[in-house]
Each structure stands twice: as structure tokens, then as C-alpha cells.
Coordinates of C-alpha atoms and ligand atoms in Angstrom, one line a residue:
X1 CA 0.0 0.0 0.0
X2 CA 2.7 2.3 0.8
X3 CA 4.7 1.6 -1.9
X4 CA 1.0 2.2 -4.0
X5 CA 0.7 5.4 -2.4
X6 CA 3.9 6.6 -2.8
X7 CA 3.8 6.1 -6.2
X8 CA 0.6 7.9 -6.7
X9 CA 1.8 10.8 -4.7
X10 CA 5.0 10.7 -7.0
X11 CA 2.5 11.0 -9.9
X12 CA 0.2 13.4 -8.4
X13 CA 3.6 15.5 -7.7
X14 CA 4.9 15.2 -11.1
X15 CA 1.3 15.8 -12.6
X16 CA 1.0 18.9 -10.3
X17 CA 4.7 20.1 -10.9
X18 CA 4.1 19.7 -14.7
X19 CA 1.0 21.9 -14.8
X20 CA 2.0 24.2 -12.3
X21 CA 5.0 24.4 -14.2
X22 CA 3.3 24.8 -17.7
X23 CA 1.3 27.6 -16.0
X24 CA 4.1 29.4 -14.3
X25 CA 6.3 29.1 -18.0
X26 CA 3.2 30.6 -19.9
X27 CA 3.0 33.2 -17.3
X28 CA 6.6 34.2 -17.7
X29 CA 6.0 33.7 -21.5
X30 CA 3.1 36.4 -21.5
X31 CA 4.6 38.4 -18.8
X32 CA 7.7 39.0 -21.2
X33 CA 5.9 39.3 -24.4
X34 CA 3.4 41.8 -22.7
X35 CA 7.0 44.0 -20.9
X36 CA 8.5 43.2 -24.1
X37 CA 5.5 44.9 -27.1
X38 CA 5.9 48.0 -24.0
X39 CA 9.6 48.2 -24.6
X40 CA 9.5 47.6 -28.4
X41 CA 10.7 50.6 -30.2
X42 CA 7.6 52.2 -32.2
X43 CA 9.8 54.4 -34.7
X44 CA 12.2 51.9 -35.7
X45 CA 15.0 53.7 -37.6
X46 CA 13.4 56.6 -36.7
X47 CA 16.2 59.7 -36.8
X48 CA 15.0 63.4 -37.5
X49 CA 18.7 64.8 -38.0
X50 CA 19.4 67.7 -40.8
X51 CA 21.6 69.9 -41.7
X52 CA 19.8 73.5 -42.5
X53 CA 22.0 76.8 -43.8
X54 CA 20.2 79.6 -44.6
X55 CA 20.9 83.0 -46.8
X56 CA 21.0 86.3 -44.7
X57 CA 19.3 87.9 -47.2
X58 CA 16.1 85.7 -47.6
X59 CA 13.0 87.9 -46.9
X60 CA 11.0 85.9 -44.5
X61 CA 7.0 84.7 -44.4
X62 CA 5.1 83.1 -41.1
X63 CA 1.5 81.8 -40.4
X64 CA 0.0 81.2 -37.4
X65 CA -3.3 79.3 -36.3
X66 CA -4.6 77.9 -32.7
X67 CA -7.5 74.6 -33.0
X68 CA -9.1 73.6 -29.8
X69 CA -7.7 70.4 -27.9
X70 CA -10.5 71.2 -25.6
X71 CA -11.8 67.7 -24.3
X72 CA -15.4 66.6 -23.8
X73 CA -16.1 67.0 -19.7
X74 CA -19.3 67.3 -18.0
X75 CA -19.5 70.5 -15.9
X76 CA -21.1 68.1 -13.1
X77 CA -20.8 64.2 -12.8
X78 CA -23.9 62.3 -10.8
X79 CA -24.2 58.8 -10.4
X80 CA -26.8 57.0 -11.3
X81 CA -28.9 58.0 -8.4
X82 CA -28.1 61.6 -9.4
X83 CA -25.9 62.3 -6.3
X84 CA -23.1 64.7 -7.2
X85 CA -19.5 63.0 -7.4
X86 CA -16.8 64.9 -7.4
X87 CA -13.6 62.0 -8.3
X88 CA -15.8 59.4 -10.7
X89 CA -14.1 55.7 -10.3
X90 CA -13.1 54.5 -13.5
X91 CA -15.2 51.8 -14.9
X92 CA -18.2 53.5 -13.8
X93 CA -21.1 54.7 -15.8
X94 CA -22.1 58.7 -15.2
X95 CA -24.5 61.1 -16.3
X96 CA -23.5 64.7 -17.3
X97 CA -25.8 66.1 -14.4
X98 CA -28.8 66.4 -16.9
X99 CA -28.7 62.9 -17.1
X100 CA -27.5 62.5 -20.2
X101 CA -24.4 60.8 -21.7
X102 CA -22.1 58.4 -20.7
X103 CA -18.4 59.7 -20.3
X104 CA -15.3 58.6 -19.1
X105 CA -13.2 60.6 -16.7
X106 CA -10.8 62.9 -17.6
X107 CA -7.9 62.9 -15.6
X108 CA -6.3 65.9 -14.8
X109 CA -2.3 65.3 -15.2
X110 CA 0.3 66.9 -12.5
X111 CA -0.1 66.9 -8.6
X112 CA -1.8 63.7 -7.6
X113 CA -3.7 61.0 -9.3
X114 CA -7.4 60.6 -9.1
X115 CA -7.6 64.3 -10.2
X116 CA -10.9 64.0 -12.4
X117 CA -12.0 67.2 -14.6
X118 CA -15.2 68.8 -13.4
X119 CA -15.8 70.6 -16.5
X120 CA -14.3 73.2 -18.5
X121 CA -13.0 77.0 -17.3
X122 CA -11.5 78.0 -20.9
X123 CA -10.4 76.3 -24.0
X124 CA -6.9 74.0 -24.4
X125 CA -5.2 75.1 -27.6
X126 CA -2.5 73.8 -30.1
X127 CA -1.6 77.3 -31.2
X128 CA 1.3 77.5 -34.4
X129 CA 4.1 79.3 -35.5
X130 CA 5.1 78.8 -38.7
X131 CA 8.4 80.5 -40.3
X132 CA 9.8 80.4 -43.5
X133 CA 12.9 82.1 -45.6
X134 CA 11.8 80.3 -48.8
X135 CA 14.1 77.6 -48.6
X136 CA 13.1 76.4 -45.4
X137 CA 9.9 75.8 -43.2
X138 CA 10.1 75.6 -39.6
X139 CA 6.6 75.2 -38.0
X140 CA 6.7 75.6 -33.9
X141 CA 3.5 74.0 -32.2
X142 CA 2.5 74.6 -28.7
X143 CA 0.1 72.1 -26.9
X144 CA -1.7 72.8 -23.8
X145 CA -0.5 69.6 -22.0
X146 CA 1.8 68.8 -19.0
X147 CA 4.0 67.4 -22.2
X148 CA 4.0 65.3 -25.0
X149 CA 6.4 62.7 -25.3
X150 CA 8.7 62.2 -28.6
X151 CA 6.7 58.8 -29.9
X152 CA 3.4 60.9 -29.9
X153 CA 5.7 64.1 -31.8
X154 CA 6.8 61.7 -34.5
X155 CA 3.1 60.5 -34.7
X156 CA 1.6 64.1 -35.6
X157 CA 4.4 64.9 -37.9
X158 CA 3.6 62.0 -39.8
X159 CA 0.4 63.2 -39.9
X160 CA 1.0 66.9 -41.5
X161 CA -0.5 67.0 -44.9
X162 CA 2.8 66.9 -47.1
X163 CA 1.5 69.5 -49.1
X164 CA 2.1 72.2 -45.9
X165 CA 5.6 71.6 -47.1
X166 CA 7.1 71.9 -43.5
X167 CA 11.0 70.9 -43.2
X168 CA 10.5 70.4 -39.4
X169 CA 8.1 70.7 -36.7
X170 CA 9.0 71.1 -33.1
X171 CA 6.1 70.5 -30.7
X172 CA 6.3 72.2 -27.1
X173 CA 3.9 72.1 -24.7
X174 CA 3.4 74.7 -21.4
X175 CA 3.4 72.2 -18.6
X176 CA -0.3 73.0 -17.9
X177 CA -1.4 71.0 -14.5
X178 CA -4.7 71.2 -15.2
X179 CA -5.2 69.9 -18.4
X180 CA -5.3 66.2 -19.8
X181 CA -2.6 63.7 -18.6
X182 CA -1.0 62.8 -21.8
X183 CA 1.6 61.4 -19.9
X184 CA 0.3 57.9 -18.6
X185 CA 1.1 58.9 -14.6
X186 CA -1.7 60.9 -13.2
X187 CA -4.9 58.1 -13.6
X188 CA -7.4 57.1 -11.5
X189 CA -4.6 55.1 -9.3
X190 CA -0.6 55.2 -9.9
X191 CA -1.2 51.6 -10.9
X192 CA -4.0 52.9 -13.9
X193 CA -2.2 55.4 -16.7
X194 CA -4.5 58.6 -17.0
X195 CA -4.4 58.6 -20.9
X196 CA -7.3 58.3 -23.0
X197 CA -6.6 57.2 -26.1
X198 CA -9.3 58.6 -27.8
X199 CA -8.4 61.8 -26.2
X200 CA -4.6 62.0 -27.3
X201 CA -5.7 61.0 -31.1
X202 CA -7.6 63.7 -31.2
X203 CA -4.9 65.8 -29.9
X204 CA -2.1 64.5 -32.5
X205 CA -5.0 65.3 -35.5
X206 CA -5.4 69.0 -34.2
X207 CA -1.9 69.8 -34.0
X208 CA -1.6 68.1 -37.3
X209 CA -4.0 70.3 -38.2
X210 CA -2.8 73.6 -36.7
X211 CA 0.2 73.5 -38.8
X212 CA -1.7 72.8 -42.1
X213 CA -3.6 76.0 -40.8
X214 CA -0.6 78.1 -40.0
X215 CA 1.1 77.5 -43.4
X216 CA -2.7 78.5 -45.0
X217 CA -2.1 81.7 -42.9
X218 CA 1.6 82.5 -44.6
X219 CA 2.2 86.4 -45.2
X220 CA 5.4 88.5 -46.0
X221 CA 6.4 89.2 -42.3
X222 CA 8.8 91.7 -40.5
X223 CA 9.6 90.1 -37.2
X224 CA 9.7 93.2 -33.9
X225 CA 11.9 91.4 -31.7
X226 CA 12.4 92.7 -27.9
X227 CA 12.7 91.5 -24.3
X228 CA 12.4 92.8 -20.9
X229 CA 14.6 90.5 -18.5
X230 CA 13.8 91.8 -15.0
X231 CA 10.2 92.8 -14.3
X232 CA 8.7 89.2 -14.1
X233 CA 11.0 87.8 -11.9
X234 CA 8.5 88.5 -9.2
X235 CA 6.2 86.5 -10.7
X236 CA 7.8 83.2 -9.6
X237 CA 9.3 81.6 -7.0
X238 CA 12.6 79.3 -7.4
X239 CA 11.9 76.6 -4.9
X240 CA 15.5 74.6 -4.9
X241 CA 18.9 76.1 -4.4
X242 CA 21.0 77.9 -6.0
X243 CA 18.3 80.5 -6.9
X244 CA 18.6 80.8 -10.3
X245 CA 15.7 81.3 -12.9
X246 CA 14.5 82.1 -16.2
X247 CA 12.0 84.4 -15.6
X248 CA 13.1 86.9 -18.6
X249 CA 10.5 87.5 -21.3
X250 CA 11.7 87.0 -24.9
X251 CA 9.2 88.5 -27.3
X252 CA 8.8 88.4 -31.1
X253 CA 5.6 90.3 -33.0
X254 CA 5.0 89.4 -36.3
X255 CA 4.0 91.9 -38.6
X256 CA 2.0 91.5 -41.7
X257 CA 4.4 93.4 -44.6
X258 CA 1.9 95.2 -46.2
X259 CA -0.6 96.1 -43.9
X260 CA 1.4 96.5 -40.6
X261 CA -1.6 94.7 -38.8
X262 CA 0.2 91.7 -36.7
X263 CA -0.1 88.3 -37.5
X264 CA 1.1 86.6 -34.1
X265 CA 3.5 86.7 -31.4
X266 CA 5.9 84.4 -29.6
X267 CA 6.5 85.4 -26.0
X268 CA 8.3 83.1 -24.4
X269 CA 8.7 82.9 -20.1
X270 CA 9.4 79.9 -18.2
X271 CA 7.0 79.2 -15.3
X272 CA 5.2 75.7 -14.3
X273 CA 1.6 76.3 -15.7
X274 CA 0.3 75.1 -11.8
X275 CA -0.4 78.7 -10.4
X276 CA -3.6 77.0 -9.3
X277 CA -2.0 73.6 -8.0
X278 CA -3.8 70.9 -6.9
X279 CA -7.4 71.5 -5.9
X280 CA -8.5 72.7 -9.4
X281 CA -10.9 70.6 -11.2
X282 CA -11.6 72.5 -14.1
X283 CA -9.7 72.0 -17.5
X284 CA -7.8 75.3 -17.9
X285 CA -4.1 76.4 -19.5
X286 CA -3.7 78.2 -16.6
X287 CA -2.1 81.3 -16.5
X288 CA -0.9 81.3 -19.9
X289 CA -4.5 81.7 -20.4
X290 CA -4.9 85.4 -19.1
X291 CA -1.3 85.9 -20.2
X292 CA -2.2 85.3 -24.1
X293 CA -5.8 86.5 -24.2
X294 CA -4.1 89.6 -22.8
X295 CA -1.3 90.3 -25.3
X296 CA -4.0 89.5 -28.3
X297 CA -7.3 91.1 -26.8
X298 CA -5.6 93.9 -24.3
X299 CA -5.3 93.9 -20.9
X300 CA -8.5 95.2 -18.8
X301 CA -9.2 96.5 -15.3
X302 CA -12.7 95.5 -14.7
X303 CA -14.4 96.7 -17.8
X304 CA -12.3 99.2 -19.2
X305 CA -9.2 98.7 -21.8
X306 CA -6.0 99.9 -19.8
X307 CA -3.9 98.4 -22.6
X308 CA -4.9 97.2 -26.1
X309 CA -3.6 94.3 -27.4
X310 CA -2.2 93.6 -30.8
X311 CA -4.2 91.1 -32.2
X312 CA -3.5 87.9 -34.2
X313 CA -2.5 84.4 -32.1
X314 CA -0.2 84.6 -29.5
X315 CA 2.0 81.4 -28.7
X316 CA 3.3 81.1 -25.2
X317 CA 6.1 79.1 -24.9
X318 CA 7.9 77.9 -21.9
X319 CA 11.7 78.4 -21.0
X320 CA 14.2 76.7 -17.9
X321 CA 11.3 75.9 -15.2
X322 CA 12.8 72.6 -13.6
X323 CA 14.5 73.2 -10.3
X324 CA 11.8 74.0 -9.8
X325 CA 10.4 77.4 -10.8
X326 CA 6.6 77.6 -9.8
X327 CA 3.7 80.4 -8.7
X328 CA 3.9 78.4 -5.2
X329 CA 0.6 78.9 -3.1
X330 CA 3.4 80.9 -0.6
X331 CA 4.0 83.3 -3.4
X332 CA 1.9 86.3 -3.6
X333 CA 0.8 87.9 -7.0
X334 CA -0.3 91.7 -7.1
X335 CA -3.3 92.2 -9.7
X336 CA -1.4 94.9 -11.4
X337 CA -5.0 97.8 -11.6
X338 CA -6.8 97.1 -7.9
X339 CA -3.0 96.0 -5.9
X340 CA -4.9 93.2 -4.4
X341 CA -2.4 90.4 -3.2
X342 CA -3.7 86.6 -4.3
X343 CA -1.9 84.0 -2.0
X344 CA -4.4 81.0 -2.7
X345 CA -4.2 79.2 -6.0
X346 CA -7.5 80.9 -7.4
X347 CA -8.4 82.0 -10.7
X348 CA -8.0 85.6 -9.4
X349 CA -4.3 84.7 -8.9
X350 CA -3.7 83.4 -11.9
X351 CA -5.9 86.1 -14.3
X352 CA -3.3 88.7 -11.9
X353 CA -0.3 87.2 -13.1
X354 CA -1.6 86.8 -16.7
X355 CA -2.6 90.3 -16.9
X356 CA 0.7 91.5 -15.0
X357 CA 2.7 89.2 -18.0
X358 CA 1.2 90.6 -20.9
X359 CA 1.1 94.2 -19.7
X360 CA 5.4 93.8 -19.2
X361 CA 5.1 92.1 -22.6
X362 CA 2.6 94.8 -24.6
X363 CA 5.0 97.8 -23.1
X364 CA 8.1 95.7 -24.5
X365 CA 6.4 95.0 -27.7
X366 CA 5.8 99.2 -28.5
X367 CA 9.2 99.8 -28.8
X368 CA 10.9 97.0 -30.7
X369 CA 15.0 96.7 -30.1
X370 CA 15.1 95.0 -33.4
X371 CA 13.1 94.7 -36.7
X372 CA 13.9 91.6 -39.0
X373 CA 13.2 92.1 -42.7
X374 CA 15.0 89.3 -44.1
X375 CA 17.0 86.7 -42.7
X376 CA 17.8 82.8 -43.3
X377 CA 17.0 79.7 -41.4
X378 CA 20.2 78.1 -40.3
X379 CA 19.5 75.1 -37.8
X380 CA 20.9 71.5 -36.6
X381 CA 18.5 68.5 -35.2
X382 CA 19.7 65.5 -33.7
X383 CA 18.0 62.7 -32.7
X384 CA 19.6 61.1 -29.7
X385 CA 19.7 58.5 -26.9
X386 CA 19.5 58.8 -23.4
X387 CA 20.1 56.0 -21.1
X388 CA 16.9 55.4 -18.3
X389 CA 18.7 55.2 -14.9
X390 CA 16.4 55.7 -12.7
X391 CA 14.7 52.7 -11.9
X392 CA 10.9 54.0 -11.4
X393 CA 11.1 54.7 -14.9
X394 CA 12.5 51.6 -15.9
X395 CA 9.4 49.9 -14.0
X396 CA 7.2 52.2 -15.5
X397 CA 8.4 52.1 -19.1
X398 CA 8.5 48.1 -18.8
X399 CA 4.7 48.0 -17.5
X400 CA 3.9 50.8 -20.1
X401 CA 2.9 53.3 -17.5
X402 CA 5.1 55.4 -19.1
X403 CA 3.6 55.2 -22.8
X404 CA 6.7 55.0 -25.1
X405 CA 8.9 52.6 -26.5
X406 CA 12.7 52.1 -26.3
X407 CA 15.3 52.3 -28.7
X408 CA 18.0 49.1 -27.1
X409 CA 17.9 48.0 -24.0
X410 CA 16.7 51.0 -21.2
X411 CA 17.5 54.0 -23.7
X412 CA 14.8 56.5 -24.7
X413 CA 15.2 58.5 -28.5
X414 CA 14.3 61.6 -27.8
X415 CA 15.5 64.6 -29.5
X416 CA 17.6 68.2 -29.4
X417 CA 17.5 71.0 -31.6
X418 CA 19.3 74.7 -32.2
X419 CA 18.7 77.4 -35.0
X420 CA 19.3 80.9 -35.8
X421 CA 17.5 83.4 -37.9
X422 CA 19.4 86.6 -37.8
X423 CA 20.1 88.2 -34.4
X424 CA 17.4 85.0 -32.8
X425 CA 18.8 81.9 -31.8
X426 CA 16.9 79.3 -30.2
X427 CA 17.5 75.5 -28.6
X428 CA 14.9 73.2 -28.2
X429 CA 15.4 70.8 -24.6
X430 CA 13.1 67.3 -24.5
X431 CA 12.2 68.2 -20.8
X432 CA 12.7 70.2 -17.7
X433 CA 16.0 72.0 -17.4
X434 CA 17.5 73.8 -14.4
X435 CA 18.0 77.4 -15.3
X436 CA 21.7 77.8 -14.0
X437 CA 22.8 74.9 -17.2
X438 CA 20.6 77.8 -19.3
X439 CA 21.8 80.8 -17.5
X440 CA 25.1 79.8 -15.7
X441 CA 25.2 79.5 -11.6
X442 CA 25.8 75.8 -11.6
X443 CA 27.5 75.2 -7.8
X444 CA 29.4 72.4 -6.6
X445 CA 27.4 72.4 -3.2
X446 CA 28.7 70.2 0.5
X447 CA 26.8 66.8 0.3
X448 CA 26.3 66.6 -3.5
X449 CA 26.7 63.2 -4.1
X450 CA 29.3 63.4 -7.1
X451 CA 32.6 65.0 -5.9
X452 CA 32.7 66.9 -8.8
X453 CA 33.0 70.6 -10.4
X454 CA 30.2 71.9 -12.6
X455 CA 30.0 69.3 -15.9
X456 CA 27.6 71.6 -17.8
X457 CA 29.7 74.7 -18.5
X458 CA 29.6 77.1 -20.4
X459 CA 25.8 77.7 -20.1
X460 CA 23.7 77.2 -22.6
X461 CA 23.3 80.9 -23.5
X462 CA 26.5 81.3 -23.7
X463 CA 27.6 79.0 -26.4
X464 CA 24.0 80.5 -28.3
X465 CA 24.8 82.3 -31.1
X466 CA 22.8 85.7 -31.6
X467 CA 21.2 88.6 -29.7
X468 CA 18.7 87.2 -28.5
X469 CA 18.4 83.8 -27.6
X470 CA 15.2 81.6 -26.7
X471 CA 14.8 78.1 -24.7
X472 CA 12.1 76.4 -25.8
X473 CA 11.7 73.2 -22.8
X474 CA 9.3 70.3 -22.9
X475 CA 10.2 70.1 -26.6
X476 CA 9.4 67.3 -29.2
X477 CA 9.6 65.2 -25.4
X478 CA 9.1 65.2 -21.8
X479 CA 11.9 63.3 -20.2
X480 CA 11.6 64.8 -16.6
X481 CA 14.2 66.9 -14.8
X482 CA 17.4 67.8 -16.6
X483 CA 19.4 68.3 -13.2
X484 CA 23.3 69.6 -13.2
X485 CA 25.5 66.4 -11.9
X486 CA 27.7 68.3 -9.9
X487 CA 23.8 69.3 -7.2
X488 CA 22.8 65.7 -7.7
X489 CA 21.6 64.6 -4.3
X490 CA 20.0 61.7 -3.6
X491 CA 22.3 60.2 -0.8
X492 CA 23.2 62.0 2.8
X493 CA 24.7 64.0 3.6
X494 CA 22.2 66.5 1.7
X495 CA 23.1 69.7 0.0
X496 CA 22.5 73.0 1.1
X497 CA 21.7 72.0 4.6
X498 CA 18.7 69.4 3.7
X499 CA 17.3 66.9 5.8
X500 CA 15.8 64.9 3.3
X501 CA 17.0 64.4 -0.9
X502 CA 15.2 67.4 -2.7
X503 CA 12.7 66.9 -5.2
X504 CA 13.7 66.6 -8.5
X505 CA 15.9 63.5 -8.9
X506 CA 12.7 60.9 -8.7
X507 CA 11.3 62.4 -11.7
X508 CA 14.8 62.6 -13.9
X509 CA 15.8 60.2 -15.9
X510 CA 19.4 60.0 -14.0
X511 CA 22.9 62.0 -13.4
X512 CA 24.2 62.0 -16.7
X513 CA 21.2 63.3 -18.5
X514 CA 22.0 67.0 -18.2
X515 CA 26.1 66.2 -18.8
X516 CA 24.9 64.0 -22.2
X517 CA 22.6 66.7 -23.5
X518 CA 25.2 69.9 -22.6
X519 CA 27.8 67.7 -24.5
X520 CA 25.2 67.7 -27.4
X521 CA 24.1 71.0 -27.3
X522 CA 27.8 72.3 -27.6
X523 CA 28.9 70.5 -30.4
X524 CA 25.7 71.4 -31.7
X525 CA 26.0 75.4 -31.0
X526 CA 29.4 75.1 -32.3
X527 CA 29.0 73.7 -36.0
X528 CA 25.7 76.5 -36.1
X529 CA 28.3 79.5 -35.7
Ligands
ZN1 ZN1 7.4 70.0 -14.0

């Protein structure tokens, strides 16, 4: 009997063991075939590099156009006993408060997940700037999104009617926390990416769609360049030593050639788009809001016109704003007519510093420091490779949090790029950049964790060629924090008298990620001279 039993235990066992083990192999088999179509790179041989030299002499056109990316939100979800619900559970089936429709949550991207959109305070924009010096067509696209990462960039370029003849598009996006996660990390749970798919197409066909617009929109153009570099510095708050920021405006004003009227501006700050941080429920750009309907509408103090505005579509693009530079809730902003002080993210607060932005940019714009009447393109793109380090976003690239494929084993394409037209220069950075790699200021702080000197010098303005010299961040990617090695600190002792590691690091891809791209951008700078 024993020896029976035994021997039907033995088969049992090997019966169990080769089940369990079939099970356990087609597990692993699915588990790496699922981590593996994440990983997979979705632009195979996909590089974007040129070459561009342009003629001083070319006389120059530009377009402009903004399309809604407005999504559908119900200004008041109910269940379906028509109780008011302020953070809807995925999966579940809501009413738009009339008790019609059945929608699926928006979730709001930045701050904390479970964030879901109570409805709409003003439109989300892919607003267009196109340029062109007859040889060459750069179109510059703007989304109103936390940030757009470089598969979904190579996605809408493909999708840009050839016939808009565009030689290369560079999409930004102003780091809006209260719009759309496009991102993947902000959904109902950290476990649950916030991206609707529906959502983001629609988002890739209207910035396709802007730039067909803006080309439409070409006219002979003078470009009215000027800056003022101090008077928004109050606006926000550096919230990580060294204090350093890039709170300068940069401002260019097209002007239509033969009637004067203007066909668009670029003014370009650098500021998170989070003035009213983490309680907001309502889809809005944020400041950049106030700041652009001023410049194009005029500025107003209460109902009357205290500055009139020059018309046409104004693109804001961001600058330098990791490290973190932010209209903190401890930061007050002065509304620049009645001198009340806004401490709580509000509207109010943010409408104040829009209004205060566009008046410093509507006085720069009257008196020009430069006209441009002709000018050439000259520019170099590189597509390039950064190495994932840290190992949050190696989990959530391999689970597909993070939405984007991978070009070899943990490397991300992504993608830099620098041009000049006459006295402008600009560079184009895939994600958050400290201001003192842009400006200078890097330090070599007690506790940093590499015992090193400053890696990224000179600055980035520095090696710019050109009077005037624009950083356009989040572009054509979002790859996090772009932190100088030399104030990396993620091990004690801390820097700068911390207790704890500063924030920052978790959400960079690692410490050589601002050495790589410097390296980059200065042999790139160098062969645009
Ligand atoms: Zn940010």
C-alpha cells in the first residue's frame, strides 16, 4: 500500500509540478511578451537629424493658427442616483448632471492622481508658428499639456499634410497641470495610466492640423523682436537652491508686410503652468490663459481697456522651469490695476499674473530693439539616446505606465535641436531643465553626491549664437528633470543643509542626463556658428 501510495503521490507530484510548471512558463512567456510589445521601439530607424544653412538675405513669411484640444467634460458628474460625485471611479457609468451621456473621466495630469475634470474654465489650444525664408519651413506648435512625449511628436508629424511643405516641426507644450494627462502617470490610481486614447488622437490630428492652418495663414512678415529680462522675476518663486531662474520675457511680434496689422507673437517665459496647483478641477491652460488673451485682446481693469492688445494668435512658450520654478501657493501675485495680493491658488491669482505678463510684454512690444526684414534659417537636429537610470522609470516604461517605446535596452530616443534666424537663436530641450545649465550658476554644493565641479559649462546661453536667444523646454519630449550632476543629491549628507534628498531626482531620468545633452548641445551650438 505504501509503496501504492507513494507512487501515486509521486505522480500526483509530477502531474502537479508539470502543470504548475506549464502555467508558471506561460506566465513568464506572457509576462515577457506583454513587458516586451511595452519596450518595443515604435519608430524603428526613426532619426530626425538635418543639416539647415540659410541665406542672410532671404526675406521671410510666417503663419499662425490655434484649434481647440478642448476635451469633452461634464461640468457636473452624478451617479446614477443623481448624487453629485466629485472624483468618478473608473469603470463607472455617469450622467452629465442632466442625465445625459455616458463619459469617461478625464484625468487631470500633474499633482496627484485621481484628479478628475469637473468641466471646462476656458479652451486648451494647439496654437502654431510657422516660419519660412523660402528655402526652409520651420513650424513651432505649442500644446496645452503637461507634455507630449517624442513617440506621440513623430506620430503628428507624420500626420501633417505633405503638401504644408514643412521641413521640421518642433512640438512644445506649457506644462499645464490642469489639463489632460498625456503622460500615462496621473490616472485614477498610480497603478492605472490617466491617458485616453481617444483623447490623445484627437490631440495629435489637431496639432496636425494647426500647422496645415498656419502654413494656409503665410504672409510676408517683419519680425519686432524685444525683451524685458527683470520685471517678471517676481512673478515666480525658485523653490530649490541655487536660486537661479529664467523668468526673462523674450518676445517676437509678427507683422503682416503690407498692412502692418500683426499676424502673431511668440513670448516666451518659463513658469510651471500650476499657479492654481492641486485642488482645481476644471480644465484650464492656466495662467498662460490670461497671459495670451491679454497680449492679443488687451489687458483690462474690470471693464475698461487699460492696454490694447495687438491682435493675431499669440504662442506662449515655456523656457528653464525645472528646479523648480513655480507660482507656489506661498507666493503672492499683485493684480497689477486694484493691488490686491492673491496667496491662494485661485483663478484671481492666476488672471493677476496673466494680466501683469502681458502688460510687461505689450509695453516691450511698443518699442521694438530690433526689426527683422530678411534673414535665413540656419539650424541643426539630432536625434539622440538617453540612457533610463532611474529605476521608477524603468518599472514604468516596462509595464507601459510610461507610454513610449525604447530604442535598445533601457534608452529613450528623444531629441535636441538649435537654429538661428538673424540676431534670434533658439535651442529646443526634450524636458525640464535647471535654469543655471541655461543661465550659468551651476554650484558644486557640500553633500552633493558626485565629488565633482560643474560638468555643464559654459551655459547654454553662452555657447548661443545671436542677440537674442530663446529656450524652448518640454520640446518634441518630456523626459523629466534635466538636473546639473555636480547638485545631484539623492544620498546623505544633503546639500544645502537638507534633511531629506530634494525633489527633482525621482522624476529625472538620471545623473548624466544633463552632462549628455550639454555635450550635445555644444557641439551642436558650435558647427551652427
Ligand atoms: Zn514640471
Amino acid at each position: 500500500m505504501h509503496k501504492l501510495n507513494n507512487e501515486i503521490s509521486i505522480k500526483n507530484m509530477k502531474t502537479f509540478l508539470k502543470i504548475s510548471g506549464s502555467l508558471l512558463l506561460g506566465l513568464i512567456i506572457v509576462l515577457s511578451l506583454w513587458i516586451h510589445s511595452n519596450l518595443k521601439d515604435r519608430n524603428p530607424g526613426y532619426k530626425a537629424d538635418m543639416i539647415i544653412r540659410g541665406n542672410n538675405l532671404s526675406p521671410l513669411k510666417t503663419g499662425f493658427a490655434a484649434v481647440p484640444i478642448t476635451p469633452d467634460v461634464p461640468d457636473k458628474w452624478t451617479d446614477k442616483n443623481g448624487d453629485a460625485k466629485y472624483t468618478p471611479k473608473d469603470g463607472d457609468t455617469f450622467t452629465d448632471g442632466n442625465g445625459n451621456g455616458v463619459f469617461d473621466p478625464v484625468w487631470i495630469a500633474g499633482f496627484s492622481n485621481g484628479r478628475a475634470a469637473n468641466g471646462v474654465h476656458d479652451d486648451l489650444w494647439a496654437r502654431t508658428m510657422v516660419i519660412d525664408d523660402g528655402k526652409t519651413r520651420i513650424a513651432i506648435v505649442v500644446l496645452d499639456a503637461i507634455g507630449f512625449m517624442n513617440d506621440d511628436v513623430i506620430d503628428v508629424r507624420k500626420r501633417i499634410p505633405a503638401e504644408s511643405g514643412v521641413t521640421y516641426t518642433i512640438i512644445t507644450s506649457t506644462h499645464s497641470h490642469e489639463a489632460p494627462d498625456l503622460l500615462g502617470l496621473w490616472g485614477e490610481t498610480p497603478y492605472k495610466s490617466g491617458i485616453n486614447k481617444k483623447y490623445r488622437e484627437f490631440v495629435k490630428d489637431q496639432a496636425a492640423k494647426s500647422v496645415a492652418d498656419a502654413v494656409k495663414n503665410m504672409k510676408p512678415a517683419l519680425l519686432y523682436v524685444s525683451e524685458n529680462l527683470t520685471e517678471a522675476g517676481l512673478l515666480v518663486k525658485d523653490t530649490r537652491a541655487p536660486q537661479i531662474s529664467d523668468s526673462g520675457l523674450r518676445l517676437i511680434r509678427a507683422v503682416d508686410k503690407e498692412n502692418g496689422k500683426t499676424l502673431g507673437s511668440l513670448v516666451a517665459w518659463a513658469d510651471h503652468g500650476e499657479t492654481l496647483w492641486s485642488k482645481n478641477l476644471l480644465i484650464t491652460s492656466d495662467f498662460a490663459h490670461y497671459f495670451r488673451e491679454g497680449v492679443e485682446k488687451g489687458v483690462f481693469s474690470g471693464d475698461s481697456l487699460v492696454k490694447p492688445g495687438i491682435g493675431g494668435v499669440a504662442v506662449y512658450i515655456n523656457g528653464a522651469i525645472g528646479g523648480l520654478m513655480t507660482t507656489h501657493p506661498s507666493l503672492p501675485v499683485q493684480d497689477p490695476f486694484t493691488g490686491k495680493e492673491y496667496m491662494e491658488p485661485t483663478f484671481e491669482k492666476a488672471e493677476a499674473q496673466g494680466k501683469k505678463l502681458a502688460m510687461i510684454a505689450l509695453t516691450s512690444m511698443d518699442k521694438p530693439a530690433e526689426i527683422i526684414d530678411s534673414a535665413g534659417i540656419s539650424g541643426i537636429v539630432k536625434t539622440i539616446n538617453l540612457p533610463i537610470d532611474n529605476k521608477m522609470f524603468k518599472l514604468g516604461t516596462a509595464v507601459g505606465m510610461l507610454n513610449r517605446g525604447t530604442t535598445g535596452w533601457m534608452n529613450m530616443r528623444s531629441e535636441l535641436s538649435v537654429f538661428s534666424i538673424g540676431p534670434l537663436s533658439f535651442a529646443t530641450i526634450p524636458g525640464e531643465i535647471y535654469p543655471e545649465i541655461v543661465n550659468g550658476g551651476i554650484e558644486t554644493p557640500q553633500g552633493q553626491d558626485f565629488k565633482i565641479n560643474p560638468e555643464e559649462i559654459p551655459s547654454v546661453r553662452e555657447m548661443m549664437p545671436g542677440k537674442y536667444k530663446l529656450i524652448f523646454c518640454l520640446a518634441n519630449d518630456e523626459i523629466g528633470y534635466i538636473i546639473p550632476k555636480s547638485q545631484w543629491d539623492v544620498d546623505p549628507p544633503f546639500t544645502y543643509g537638507r534633511k531629506d534628498s530634494p525633489y527633482g531626482e525621482e522624476n529625472s531620468l538620471g545623473p548624466e542626463t544633463a552632462p549628455l545633452i550639454h555635450s550635445y548641445l555644444k557641439e551642436m551650438l558650435s558647427s551652427l556658428k
